mmCIF file of C-alpha atoms in Angstrom:
data_model
loop_
_atom_site.group_PDB
_atom_site.id
_atom_site.type_symbol
_atom_site.label_atom_id
_atom_site.label_comp_id
_atom_site.label_asym_id
_atom_site.label_seq_id
_atom_site.Cartn_x
_atom_site.Cartn_y
_atom_site.Cartn_z
ATOM 1 C CA MET A 1 112.733 126.954 59.687
ATOM 2 C CA LYS A 2 111.393 123.426 58.869
ATOM 3 C CA THR A 3 112.446 121.789 62.479
ATOM 4 C CA ALA A 4 111.169 124.581 64.028
ATOM 5 C CA ARG A 5 107.708 125.113 61.650
ATOM 6 C CA PHE A 6 108.215 121.071 63.004
ATOM 7 C CA PHE A 7 107.657 121.649 66.992
ATOM 8 C CA VAL A 8 105.568 122.913 67.109
ATOM 9 C CA VAL A 9 102.815 121.239 64.820
ATOM 10 C CA LEU A 10 104.077 119.190 67.312
ATOM 11 C CA LEU A 11 103.146 120.607 70.483
ATOM 12 C CA VAL A 12 100.271 122.999 69.092
ATOM 13 C CA ALA A 13 98.945 118.528 68.509
ATOM 14 C CA LEU A 14 99.998 117.274 71.502
ATOM 15 C CA ALA A 15 97.702 121.115 73.816
ATOM 16 C CA PHE A 16 95.014 120.660 71.773
ATOM 17 C CA SER A 17 94.437 116.653 71.055
ATOM 18 C CA ALA A 18 92.707 116.997 74.463
ATOM 19 C CA VAL A 19 89.922 116.542 73.643
ATOM 20 C CA ALA A 20 90.161 113.760 71.653
ATOM 21 C CA PHE A 21 90.722 112.366 74.348
ATOM 22 C CA ALA A 22 87.842 110.450 76.181
ATOM 23 C CA GLN A 23 88.135 110.090 80.141
ATOM 24 C CA ASP A 24 87.513 106.080 80.395
ATOM 25 C CA ALA A 25 91.419 104.612 80.729
ATOM 26 C CA GLY A 26 90.681 101.269 80.429
ATOM 27 C CA PRO A 27 93.099 99.054 78.629
ATOM 28 C CA VAL A 28 92.961 98.894 74.435
ATOM 29 C CA GLU A 29 92.550 96.226 72.994
ATOM 30 C CA ASN A 30 93.363 95.417 69.720
ATOM 31 C CA GLU A 31 92.742 92.645 67.436
ATOM 32 C CA GLU A 32 94.839 93.170 64.605
ATOM 33 C CA PHE A 33 97.687 93.269 66.513
ATOM 34 C CA GLY A 34 96.581 89.965 68.748
ATOM 35 C CA VAL A 35 97.152 92.463 71.697
ATOM 36 C CA THR A 36 96.508 94.757 74.571
ATOM 37 C CA VAL A 37 97.509 98.101 75.720
ATOM 38 C CA THR A 38 97.201 98.877 80.001
ATOM 39 C CA PRO A 39 97.053 102.696 80.467
ATOM 40 C CA PRO A 40 99.221 104.441 83.384
ATOM 41 C CA ASP A 41 97.510 105.392 86.638
ATOM 42 C CA GLY A 42 95.996 108.963 85.846
ATOM 43 C CA TRP A 43 96.040 108.987 82.036
ATOM 44 C CA GLU A 44 93.193 109.290 79.706
ATOM 45 C CA VAL A 45 92.437 106.509 76.535
ATOM 46 C CA GLY A 46 92.572 108.866 73.058
ATOM 47 C CA SER A 47 91.933 107.222 70.368
ATOM 48 C CA SER A 48 94.251 106.082 67.737
ATOM 49 C CA ASP A 49 95.825 107.905 64.184
ATOM 50 C CA ASP A 50 96.060 104.925 61.750
ATOM 51 C CA LYS A 51 99.627 104.605 62.236
ATOM 52 C CA ALA A 52 98.772 103.656 66.639
ATOM 53 C CA VAL A 53 97.993 100.940 68.192
ATOM 54 C CA ALA A 54 96.827 102.859 71.637
ATOM 55 C CA ASN A 55 97.181 106.186 72.687
ATOM 56 C CA PHE A 56 97.324 107.902 75.999
ATOM 57 C CA LYS A 57 97.591 111.073 77.508
ATOM 58 C CA HIS A 58 98.564 113.324 80.683
ATOM 59 C CA ARG A 59 96.125 115.879 80.783
ATOM 60 C CA GLY A 60 98.084 117.853 82.958
ATOM 61 C CA SER A 61 102.011 117.786 81.180
ATOM 62 C CA GLN A 62 100.376 116.983 78.028
ATOM 63 C CA SER A 63 102.465 114.289 77.735
ATOM 64 C CA GLN A 64 102.513 111.086 75.151
ATOM 65 C CA ILE A 65 102.366 107.925 74.922
ATOM 66 C CA GLN A 66 102.637 106.590 71.438
ATOM 67 C CA VAL A 67 102.190 101.471 70.984
ATOM 68 C CA ILE A 68 102.856 101.491 66.926
ATOM 69 C CA GLY A 69 103.046 98.106 65.329
ATOM 70 C CA THR A 70 103.874 97.196 62.261
ATOM 71 C CA LYS A 71 102.927 93.639 60.736
ATOM 72 C CA LEU A 72 106.447 92.162 58.780
ATOM 73 C CA MET A 73 107.238 90.441 55.813
ATOM 74 C CA ASN A 74 109.987 88.886 57.381
ATOM 75 C CA ALA A 75 112.297 90.607 60.653
ATOM 76 C CA GLU A 76 115.195 91.615 58.607
ATOM 77 C CA VAL A 77 112.247 93.826 57.135
ATOM 78 C CA ALA A 78 111.667 95.335 60.914
ATOM 79 C CA ASP A 79 114.769 97.600 60.253
ATOM 80 C CA VAL A 80 114.080 99.358 56.944
ATOM 81 C CA PHE A 81 110.543 99.873 59.550
ATOM 82 C CA PHE A 82 112.781 101.396 62.818
ATOM 83 C CA SER A 83 114.930 103.510 60.760
ATOM 84 C CA THR A 84 112.757 105.008 59.224
ATOM 85 C CA PHE A 85 111.236 106.221 62.682
ATOM 86 C CA HIS A 86 114.746 107.315 63.573
ATOM 87 C CA LYS A 87 115.136 109.486 60.246
ATOM 88 C CA THR A 88 112.722 110.970 60.522
ATOM 89 C CA LEU A 89 113.314 112.117 63.354
ATOM 90 C CA THR A 90 116.647 113.720 63.137
ATOM 91 C CA GLU A 91 116.375 114.859 59.719
ATOM 92 C CA SER A 92 113.934 117.858 62.404
ATOM 93 C CA ASN A 93 116.364 118.415 64.946
ATOM 94 C CA PHE A 94 116.150 115.879 67.053
ATOM 95 C CA GLU A 95 119.050 115.146 68.245
ATOM 96 C CA GLN A 96 119.978 112.006 69.508
ATOM 97 C CA VAL A 97 121.121 111.529 73.343
ATOM 98 C CA SER A 98 121.436 108.489 74.417
ATOM 99 C CA GLU A 99 120.375 103.428 72.383
ATOM 100 C CA GLU A 100 120.863 100.728 75.070
ATOM 101 C CA SER A 101 120.184 97.430 74.387
ATOM 102 C CA ASN A 102 117.084 96.900 77.243
ATOM 103 C CA THR A 103 115.197 94.436 78.230
ATOM 104 C CA ILE A 104 111.490 95.481 79.767
ATOM 105 C CA GLY A 105 108.266 93.351 80.648
ATOM 106 C CA GLY A 106 110.397 90.505 79.567
ATOM 107 C CA LEU A 107 110.468 91.804 75.791
ATOM 108 C CA GLU A 108 114.556 92.401 74.039
ATOM 109 C CA GLY A 109 114.984 95.283 72.370
ATOM 110 C CA THR A 110 116.321 98.969 72.151
ATOM 111 C CA GLU A 111 115.778 102.048 73.532
ATOM 112 C CA ILE A 112 116.425 105.011 72.784
ATOM 113 C CA ARG A 113 116.310 109.380 73.864
ATOM 114 C CA TYR A 114 116.289 112.198 71.748
ATOM 115 C CA GLU A 115 115.993 115.089 73.052
ATOM 116 C CA PHE A 116 115.010 118.795 70.985
ATOM 117 C CA THR A 117 115.092 122.635 72.052
ATOM 118 C CA HIS A 118 112.974 125.158 70.460
ATOM 119 C CA SER A 119 112.451 128.222 71.802
ATOM 120 C CA GLY A 120 113.701 127.433 76.107
ATOM 121 C CA VAL A 121 111.151 124.758 75.839
ATOM 122 C CA THR A 122 112.642 120.353 75.342
ATOM 123 C CA LEU A 123 110.860 118.819 74.066
ATOM 124 C CA GLU A 124 112.107 115.162 74.984
ATOM 125 C CA VAL A 125 111.127 111.545 73.203
ATOM 126 C CA MET A 126 112.180 107.677 74.986
ATOM 127 C CA VAL A 127 111.657 104.908 72.151
ATOM 128 C CA PHE A 128 111.674 101.109 72.685
ATOM 129 C CA GLU A 129 111.098 99.158 69.833
ATOM 130 C CA PHE A 130 110.910 95.479 69.588
ATOM 131 C CA LEU A 131 109.921 92.670 67.589
ATOM 132 C CA GLN A 132 107.382 90.428 69.146
ATOM 133 C CA ASP A 133 106.355 87.393 66.219
ATOM 134 C CA HIS A 134 106.464 88.866 62.617
ATOM 135 C CA THR A 135 105.662 92.888 64.732
ATOM 136 C CA ALA A 136 107.908 95.612 65.370
ATOM 137 C CA TRP A 137 106.468 97.355 68.091
ATOM 138 C CA LEU A 138 108.376 101.617 68.836
ATOM 139 C CA VAL A 139 106.643 102.103 71.984
ATOM 140 C CA ILE A 140 107.393 106.356 71.706
ATOM 141 C CA GLY A 141 107.184 108.583 75.088
ATOM 142 C CA TYR A 142 106.650 112.654 74.101
ATOM 143 C CA MET A 143 107.494 114.474 77.377
ATOM 144 C CA GLN A 144 108.910 118.432 78.380
ATOM 145 C CA ASP A 145 112.340 117.422 79.723
ATOM 146 C CA SER A 146 110.963 119.038 82.675
ATOM 147 C CA GLU A 147 107.935 116.330 82.842
ATOM 148 C CA ARG A 148 110.206 112.846 82.106
ATOM 149 C CA GLU A 149 111.095 111.713 86.031
ATOM 150 C CA ASN A 150 107.594 111.801 86.867
ATOM 151 C CA HIS A 151 106.500 109.815 83.812
ATOM 152 C CA GLU A 152 109.292 107.634 82.984
ATOM 153 C CA ASP A 153 108.086 104.996 85.572
ATOM 154 C CA ASP A 154 104.065 105.623 83.066
ATOM 155 C CA PHE A 155 106.495 105.362 80.215
ATOM 156 C CA THR A 156 107.964 102.293 81.263
ATOM 157 C CA SER A 157 104.661 100.474 82.913
ATOM 158 C CA VAL A 158 102.924 100.162 79.524
ATOM 159 C CA ILE A 159 105.654 98.335 77.873
ATOM 160 C CA GLU A 160 105.515 95.845 81.395
ATOM 161 C CA ASN A 161 101.832 95.498 81.327
ATOM 162 C CA LEU A 162 101.634 94.418 77.431
ATOM 163 C CA SER A 163 99.935 91.266 76.901
ATOM 164 C CA PHE A 164 99.437 89.553 73.692
ATOM 165 C CA ASP A 165 97.240 86.472 72.653
ATOM 166 C CA GLU A 166 98.813 83.693 72.363
ATOM 167 C CA GLY A 167 98.866 82.713 68.461
#
């Protein structure tokens, strides 16, 4: 029951979050993390929550891409940050379907995919996690399985176009 409620809340949040999204699809600059995040063509920029540095939504499919960063006291703490995120998904009955080391846009990290099916709808979660200086990063794509092929390149483009300030 807890899992079904989580899935329904997630789908409702994705469906109704369009109201919070602006039409301007320009890059999002975040001074705290020294990063500029560029949305894919055809995606809208949304207001970020307290955890997301950038949040993008594809209105037609309700797909969403988030970029989340957390500053670390040291690199060893990154495992706790990443593990907590993945534990939350698996405890909500998302099934991990793949995990592999990958380099995207010159960033070395790990790409992990999850799926969750409820009421005949399968939600896919694509995750790319990596370290940049003293920051742990998650780029997360949420989309129905029927939309993944259409938006997988969009997910990758967000990672490839991340621009970090020199510092």
